[in-house]
mmCIF file of C-alpha atoms in Angstrom:
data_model
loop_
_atom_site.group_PDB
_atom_site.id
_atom_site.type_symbol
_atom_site.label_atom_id
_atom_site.label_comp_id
_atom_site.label_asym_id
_atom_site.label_seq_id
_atom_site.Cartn_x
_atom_site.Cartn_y
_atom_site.Cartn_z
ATOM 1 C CA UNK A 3 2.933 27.680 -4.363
ATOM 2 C CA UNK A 4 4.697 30.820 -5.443
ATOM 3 C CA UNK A 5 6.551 31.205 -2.869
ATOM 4 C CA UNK A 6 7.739 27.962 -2.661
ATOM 5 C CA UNK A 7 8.739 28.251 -6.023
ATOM 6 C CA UNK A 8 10.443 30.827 -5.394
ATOM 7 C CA UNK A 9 12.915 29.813 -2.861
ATOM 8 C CA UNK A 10 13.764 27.219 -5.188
ATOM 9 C CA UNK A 11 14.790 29.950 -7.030
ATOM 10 C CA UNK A 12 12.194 29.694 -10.124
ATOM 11 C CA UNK A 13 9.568 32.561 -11.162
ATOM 12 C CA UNK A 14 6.355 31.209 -12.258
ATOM 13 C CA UNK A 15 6.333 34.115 -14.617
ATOM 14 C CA UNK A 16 9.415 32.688 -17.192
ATOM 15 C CA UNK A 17 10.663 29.332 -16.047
ATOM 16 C CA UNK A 18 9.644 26.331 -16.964
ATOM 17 C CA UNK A 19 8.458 24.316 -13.716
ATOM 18 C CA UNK A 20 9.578 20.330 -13.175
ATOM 19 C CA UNK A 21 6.449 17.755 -12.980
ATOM 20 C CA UNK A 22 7.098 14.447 -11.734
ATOM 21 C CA UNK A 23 4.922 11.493 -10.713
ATOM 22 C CA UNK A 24 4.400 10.562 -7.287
ATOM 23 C CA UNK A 25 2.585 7.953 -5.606
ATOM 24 C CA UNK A 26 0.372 8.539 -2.891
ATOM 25 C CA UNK A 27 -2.295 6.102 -3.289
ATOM 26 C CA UNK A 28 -2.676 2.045 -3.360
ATOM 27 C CA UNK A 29 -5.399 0.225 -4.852
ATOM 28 C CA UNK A 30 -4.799 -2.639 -2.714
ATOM 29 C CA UNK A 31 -5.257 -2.804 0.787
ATOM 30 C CA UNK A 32 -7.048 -5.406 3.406
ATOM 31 C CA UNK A 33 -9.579 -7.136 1.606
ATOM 32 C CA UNK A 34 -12.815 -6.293 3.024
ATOM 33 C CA UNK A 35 -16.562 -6.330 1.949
ATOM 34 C CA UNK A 36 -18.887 -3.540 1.189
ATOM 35 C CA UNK A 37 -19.749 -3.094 4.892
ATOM 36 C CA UNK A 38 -16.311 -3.317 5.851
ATOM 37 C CA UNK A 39 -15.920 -6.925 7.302
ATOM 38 C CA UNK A 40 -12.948 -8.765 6.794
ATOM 39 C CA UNK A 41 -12.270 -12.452 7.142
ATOM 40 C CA UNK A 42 -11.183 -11.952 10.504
ATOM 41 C CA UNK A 43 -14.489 -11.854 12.577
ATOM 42 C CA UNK A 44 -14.800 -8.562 14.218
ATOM 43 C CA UNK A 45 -12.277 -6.596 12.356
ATOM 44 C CA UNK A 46 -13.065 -4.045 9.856
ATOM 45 C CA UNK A 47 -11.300 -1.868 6.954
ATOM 46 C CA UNK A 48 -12.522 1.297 5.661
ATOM 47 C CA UNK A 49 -11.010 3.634 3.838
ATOM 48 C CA UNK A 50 -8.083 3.425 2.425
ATOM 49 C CA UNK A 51 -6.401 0.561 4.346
ATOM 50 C CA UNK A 52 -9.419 -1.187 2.485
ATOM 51 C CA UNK A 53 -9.666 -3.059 -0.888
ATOM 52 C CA UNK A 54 -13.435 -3.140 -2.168
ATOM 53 C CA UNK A 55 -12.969 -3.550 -5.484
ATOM 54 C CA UNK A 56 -14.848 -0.625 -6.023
ATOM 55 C CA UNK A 57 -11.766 1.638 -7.394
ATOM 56 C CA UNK A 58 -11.015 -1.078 -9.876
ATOM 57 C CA UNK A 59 -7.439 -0.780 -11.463
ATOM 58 C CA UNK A 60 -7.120 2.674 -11.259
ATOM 59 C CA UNK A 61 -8.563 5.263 -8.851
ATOM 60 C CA UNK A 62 -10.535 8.261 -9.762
ATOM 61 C CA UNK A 63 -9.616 11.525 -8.662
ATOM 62 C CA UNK A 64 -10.872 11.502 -4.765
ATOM 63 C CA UNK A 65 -13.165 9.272 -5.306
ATOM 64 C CA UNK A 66 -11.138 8.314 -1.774
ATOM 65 C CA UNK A 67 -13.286 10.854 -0.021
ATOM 66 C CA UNK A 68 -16.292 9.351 -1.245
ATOM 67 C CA UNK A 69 -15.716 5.758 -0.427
ATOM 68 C CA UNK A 70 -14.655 7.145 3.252
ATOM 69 C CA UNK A 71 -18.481 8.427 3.635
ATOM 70 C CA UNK A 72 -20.320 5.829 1.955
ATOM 71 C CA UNK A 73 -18.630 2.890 3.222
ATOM 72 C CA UNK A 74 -18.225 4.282 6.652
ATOM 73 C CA UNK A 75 -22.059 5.255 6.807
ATOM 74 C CA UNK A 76 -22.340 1.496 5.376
ATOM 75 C CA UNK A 77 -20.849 -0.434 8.169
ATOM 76 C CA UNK A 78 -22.387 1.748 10.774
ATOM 77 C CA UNK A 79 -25.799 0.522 9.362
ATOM 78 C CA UNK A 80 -24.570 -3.305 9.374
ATOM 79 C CA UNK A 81 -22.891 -2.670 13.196
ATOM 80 C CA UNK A 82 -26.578 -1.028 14.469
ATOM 81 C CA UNK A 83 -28.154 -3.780 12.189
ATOM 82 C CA UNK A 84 -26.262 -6.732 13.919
ATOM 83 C CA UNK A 85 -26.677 -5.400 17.557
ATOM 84 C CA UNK A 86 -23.017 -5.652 18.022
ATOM 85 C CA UNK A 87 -22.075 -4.347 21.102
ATOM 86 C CA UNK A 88 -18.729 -1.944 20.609
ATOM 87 C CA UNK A 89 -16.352 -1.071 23.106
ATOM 88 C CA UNK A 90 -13.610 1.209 23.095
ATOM 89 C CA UNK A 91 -10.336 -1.119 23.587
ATOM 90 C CA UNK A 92 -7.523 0.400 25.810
ATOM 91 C CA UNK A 93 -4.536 0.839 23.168
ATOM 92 C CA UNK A 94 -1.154 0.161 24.551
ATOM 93 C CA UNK A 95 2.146 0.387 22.049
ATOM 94 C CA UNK A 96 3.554 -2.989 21.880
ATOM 95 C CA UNK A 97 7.235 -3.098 23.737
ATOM 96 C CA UNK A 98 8.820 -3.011 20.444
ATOM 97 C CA UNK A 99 7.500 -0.115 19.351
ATOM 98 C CA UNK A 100 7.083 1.892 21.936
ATOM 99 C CA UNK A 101 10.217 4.123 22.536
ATOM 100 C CA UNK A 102 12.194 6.582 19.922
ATOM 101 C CA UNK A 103 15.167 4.994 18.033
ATOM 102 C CA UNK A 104 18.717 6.572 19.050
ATOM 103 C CA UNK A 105 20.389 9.345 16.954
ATOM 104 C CA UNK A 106 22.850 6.802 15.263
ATOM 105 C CA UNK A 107 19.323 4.522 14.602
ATOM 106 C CA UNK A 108 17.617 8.178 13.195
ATOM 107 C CA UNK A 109 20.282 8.479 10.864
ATOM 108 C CA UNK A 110 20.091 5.287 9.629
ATOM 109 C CA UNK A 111 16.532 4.521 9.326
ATOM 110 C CA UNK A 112 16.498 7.835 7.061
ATOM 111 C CA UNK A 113 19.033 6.093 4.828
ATOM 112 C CA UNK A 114 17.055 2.961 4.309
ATOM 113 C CA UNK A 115 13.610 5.727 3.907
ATOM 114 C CA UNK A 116 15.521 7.398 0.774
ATOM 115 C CA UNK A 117 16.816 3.990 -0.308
ATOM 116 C CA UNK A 118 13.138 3.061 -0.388
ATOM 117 C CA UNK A 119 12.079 5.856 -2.333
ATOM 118 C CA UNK A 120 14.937 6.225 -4.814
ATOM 119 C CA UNK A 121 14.760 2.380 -5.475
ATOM 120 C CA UNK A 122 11.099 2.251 -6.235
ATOM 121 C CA UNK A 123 10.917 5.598 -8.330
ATOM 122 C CA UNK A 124 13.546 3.676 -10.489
ATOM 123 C CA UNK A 125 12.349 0.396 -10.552
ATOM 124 C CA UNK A 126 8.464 0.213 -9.428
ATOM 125 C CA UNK A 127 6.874 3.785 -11.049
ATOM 126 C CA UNK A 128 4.769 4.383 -14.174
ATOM 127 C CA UNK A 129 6.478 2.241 -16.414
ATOM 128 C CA UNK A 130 7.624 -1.425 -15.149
ATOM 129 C CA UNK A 131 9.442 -4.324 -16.462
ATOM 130 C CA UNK A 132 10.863 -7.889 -15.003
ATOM 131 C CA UNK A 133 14.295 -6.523 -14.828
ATOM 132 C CA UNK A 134 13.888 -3.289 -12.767
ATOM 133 C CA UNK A 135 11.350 -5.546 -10.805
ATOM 134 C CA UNK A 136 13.946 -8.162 -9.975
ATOM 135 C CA UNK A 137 16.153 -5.571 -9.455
ATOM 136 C CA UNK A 138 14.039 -3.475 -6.595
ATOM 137 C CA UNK A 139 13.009 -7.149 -4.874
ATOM 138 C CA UNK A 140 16.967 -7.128 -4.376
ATOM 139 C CA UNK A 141 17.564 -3.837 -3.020
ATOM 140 C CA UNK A 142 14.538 -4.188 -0.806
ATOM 141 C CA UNK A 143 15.866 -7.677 0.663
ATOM 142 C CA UNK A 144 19.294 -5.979 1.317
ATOM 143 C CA UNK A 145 17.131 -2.668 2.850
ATOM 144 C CA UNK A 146 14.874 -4.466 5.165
ATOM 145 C CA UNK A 147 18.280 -6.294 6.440
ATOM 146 C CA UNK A 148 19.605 -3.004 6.738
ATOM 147 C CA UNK A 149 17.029 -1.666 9.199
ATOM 148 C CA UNK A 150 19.027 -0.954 12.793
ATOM 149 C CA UNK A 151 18.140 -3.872 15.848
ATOM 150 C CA UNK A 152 17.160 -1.560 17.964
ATOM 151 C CA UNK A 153 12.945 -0.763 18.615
ATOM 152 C CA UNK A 154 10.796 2.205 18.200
ATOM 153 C CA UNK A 155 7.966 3.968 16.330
ATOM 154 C CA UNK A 156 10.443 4.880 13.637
ATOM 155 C CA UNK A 157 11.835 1.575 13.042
ATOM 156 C CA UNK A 158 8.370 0.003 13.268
ATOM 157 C CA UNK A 159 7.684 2.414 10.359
ATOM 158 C CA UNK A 160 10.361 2.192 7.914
ATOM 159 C CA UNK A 161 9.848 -1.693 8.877
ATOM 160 C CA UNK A 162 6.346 -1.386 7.544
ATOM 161 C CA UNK A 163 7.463 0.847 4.354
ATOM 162 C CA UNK A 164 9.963 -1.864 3.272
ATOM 163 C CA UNK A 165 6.526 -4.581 3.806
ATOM 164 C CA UNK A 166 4.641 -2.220 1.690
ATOM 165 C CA UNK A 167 7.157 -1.756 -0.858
ATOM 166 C CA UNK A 168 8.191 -5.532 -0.945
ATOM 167 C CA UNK A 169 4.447 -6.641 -1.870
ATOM 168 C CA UNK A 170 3.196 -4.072 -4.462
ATOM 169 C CA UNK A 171 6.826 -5.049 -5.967
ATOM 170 C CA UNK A 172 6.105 -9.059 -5.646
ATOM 171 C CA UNK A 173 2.508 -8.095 -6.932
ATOM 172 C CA UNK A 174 3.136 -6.893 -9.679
ATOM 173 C CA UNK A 175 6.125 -9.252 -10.632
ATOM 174 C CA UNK A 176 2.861 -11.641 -10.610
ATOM 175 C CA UNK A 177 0.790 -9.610 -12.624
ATOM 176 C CA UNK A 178 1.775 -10.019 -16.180
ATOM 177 C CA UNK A 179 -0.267 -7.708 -17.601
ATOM 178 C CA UNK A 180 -0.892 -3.922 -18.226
ATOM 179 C CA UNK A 181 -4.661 -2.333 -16.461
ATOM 180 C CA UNK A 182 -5.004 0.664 -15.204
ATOM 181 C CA UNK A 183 -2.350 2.025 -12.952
ATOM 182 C CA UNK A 184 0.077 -0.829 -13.759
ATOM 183 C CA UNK A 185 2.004 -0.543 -17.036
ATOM 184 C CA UNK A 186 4.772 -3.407 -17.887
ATOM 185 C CA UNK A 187 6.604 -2.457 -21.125
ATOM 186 C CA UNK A 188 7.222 -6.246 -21.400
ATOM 187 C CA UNK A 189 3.596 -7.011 -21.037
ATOM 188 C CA UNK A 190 1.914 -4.063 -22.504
ATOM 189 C CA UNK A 191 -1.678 -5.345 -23.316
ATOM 190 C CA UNK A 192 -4.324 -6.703 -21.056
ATOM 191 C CA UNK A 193 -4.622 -10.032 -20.536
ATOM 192 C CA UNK A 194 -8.476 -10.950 -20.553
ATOM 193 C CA UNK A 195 -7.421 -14.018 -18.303
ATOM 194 C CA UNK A 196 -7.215 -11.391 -15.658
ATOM 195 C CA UNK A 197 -10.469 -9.844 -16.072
ATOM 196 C CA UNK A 198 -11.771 -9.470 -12.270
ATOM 197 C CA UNK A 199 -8.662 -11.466 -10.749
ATOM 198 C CA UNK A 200 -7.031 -9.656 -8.021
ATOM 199 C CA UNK A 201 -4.201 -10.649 -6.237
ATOM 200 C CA UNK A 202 -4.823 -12.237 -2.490
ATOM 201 C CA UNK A 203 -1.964 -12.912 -0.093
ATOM 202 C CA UNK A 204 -3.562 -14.818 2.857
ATOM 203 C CA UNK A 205 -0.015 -15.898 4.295
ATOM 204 C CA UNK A 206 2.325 -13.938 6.813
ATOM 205 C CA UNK A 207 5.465 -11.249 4.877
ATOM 206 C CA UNK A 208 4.906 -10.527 1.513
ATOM 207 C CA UNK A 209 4.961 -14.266 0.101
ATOM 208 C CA UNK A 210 2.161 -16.892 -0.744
ATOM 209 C CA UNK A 211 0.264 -15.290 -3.849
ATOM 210 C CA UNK A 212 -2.487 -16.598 -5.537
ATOM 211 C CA UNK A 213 -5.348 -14.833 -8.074
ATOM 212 C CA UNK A 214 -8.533 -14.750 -6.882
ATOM 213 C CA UNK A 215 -11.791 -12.947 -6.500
ATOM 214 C CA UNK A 216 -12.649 -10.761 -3.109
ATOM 215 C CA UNK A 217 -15.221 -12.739 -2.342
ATOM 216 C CA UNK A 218 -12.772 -15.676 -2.182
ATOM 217 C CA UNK A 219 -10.871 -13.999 -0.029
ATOM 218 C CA UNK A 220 -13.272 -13.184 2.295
ATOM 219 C CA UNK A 221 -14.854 -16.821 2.267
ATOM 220 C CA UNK A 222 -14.353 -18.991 5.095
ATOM 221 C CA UNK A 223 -11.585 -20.899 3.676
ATOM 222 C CA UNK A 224 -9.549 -17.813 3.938
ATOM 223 C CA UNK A 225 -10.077 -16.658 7.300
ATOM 224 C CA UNK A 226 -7.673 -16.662 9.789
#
């Protein structure tokens, strides 16, 4: 750290260092159950591609490591339990994916990456309200239209970061509310209403919202 530090041309001895929040987490994810199952039969989500419920509104410091062992260990037990029989599937990239985007595409997709970033630092950080919401569901619209036609990993990516983006933007736009990691200055108090509610997308993009419990979304009404 101190020598990072100091090619930015600080001494940790005198100056006064910036701090600024990042995100690198989402409580959300793929709604699974506690050994991993999702509501599409044979597909599971651990980790942190996984939403449990068991983080609540607000992670604990790596508390991520922890639900990696003990939910992993967990649907080991239900896989040995069930008899499934596992095979490793050959993976092949699909087409669209598959090859590296041109320079001119490089350069671009790293415009729409910043874009990304600077637009939901502004709009979508620590503090949130319906106006800087509205506002980053805009820029987003215009970014994901802005994304190069031509295929690769990196556009597949940047693709995926605009998704990403798009629903925790749309989510909480929906959630009216302040608990734990979300804060809206125009709704600053928790709305008991809420209490256990998450919100389940079950349709394709980053439309077709609705509040519900996990275990609705995991019912067979919502399987797919």
């Amino acid at each position: 750290m101190g020598a990072e530090v100091g090619r930015r041309g600080l001494d940790l001895a005198s100056d006064l260092l910036p701090v600024a929040p990042a995100a690198h987490y989402a409580m959300g994810g793929v709604v699974a159950s506690v050994t991993g199952e999702t509501s599409l039969a044979g597909l599971l989500a651990l980790g942190e591609i996984s939403c449990t419920g068991v983080h609540g509104a607000n992670r604990l410091a790596s508390n991520s490591l922890l639900e990696g062992l003990v939910f992993g260990l967990a649907a080991a037990d239900h896989l040995s339990d069930t008899g499934m029989a596992l095979e490793m599937a050959p993976y092949r990239a699909p087409d669209d994916v598959a090859g590296p985007a041109s320079v001119d595409g490089r350069a671009q997709l790293e415009s729409v990456r910043r874009d990304i970033q600077r637009t939901m630092s502004r709009n979508v950080a620590v503090v949130r309200d319906q106006t800087g919401l509205d506002q980053a569901i805009g820029q987003l619209a215009d970014l994901g239209a802005a994304l190069p036609s031509a295929t690769g990993r990196e556009v597949a990516e940047v693709a995926n970061m605009v998704l990403v983006a798009r629903v925790i933007t749309m989510s909480a736009v929906a959630r009216q509310e302040s608990r734990g990691g979300h804060f809206r200055a125009d709704y600053p108090s928790l709305d008991p209403a809420l209490d256990g509610r998450h919100l389940i997308r079950t349709g394709p993009g980053a439309g077709e919202w609705r509040f519900g419990s996990l275990a609705d979304a995991l019912s067979p009404l919502a399987k797919v």
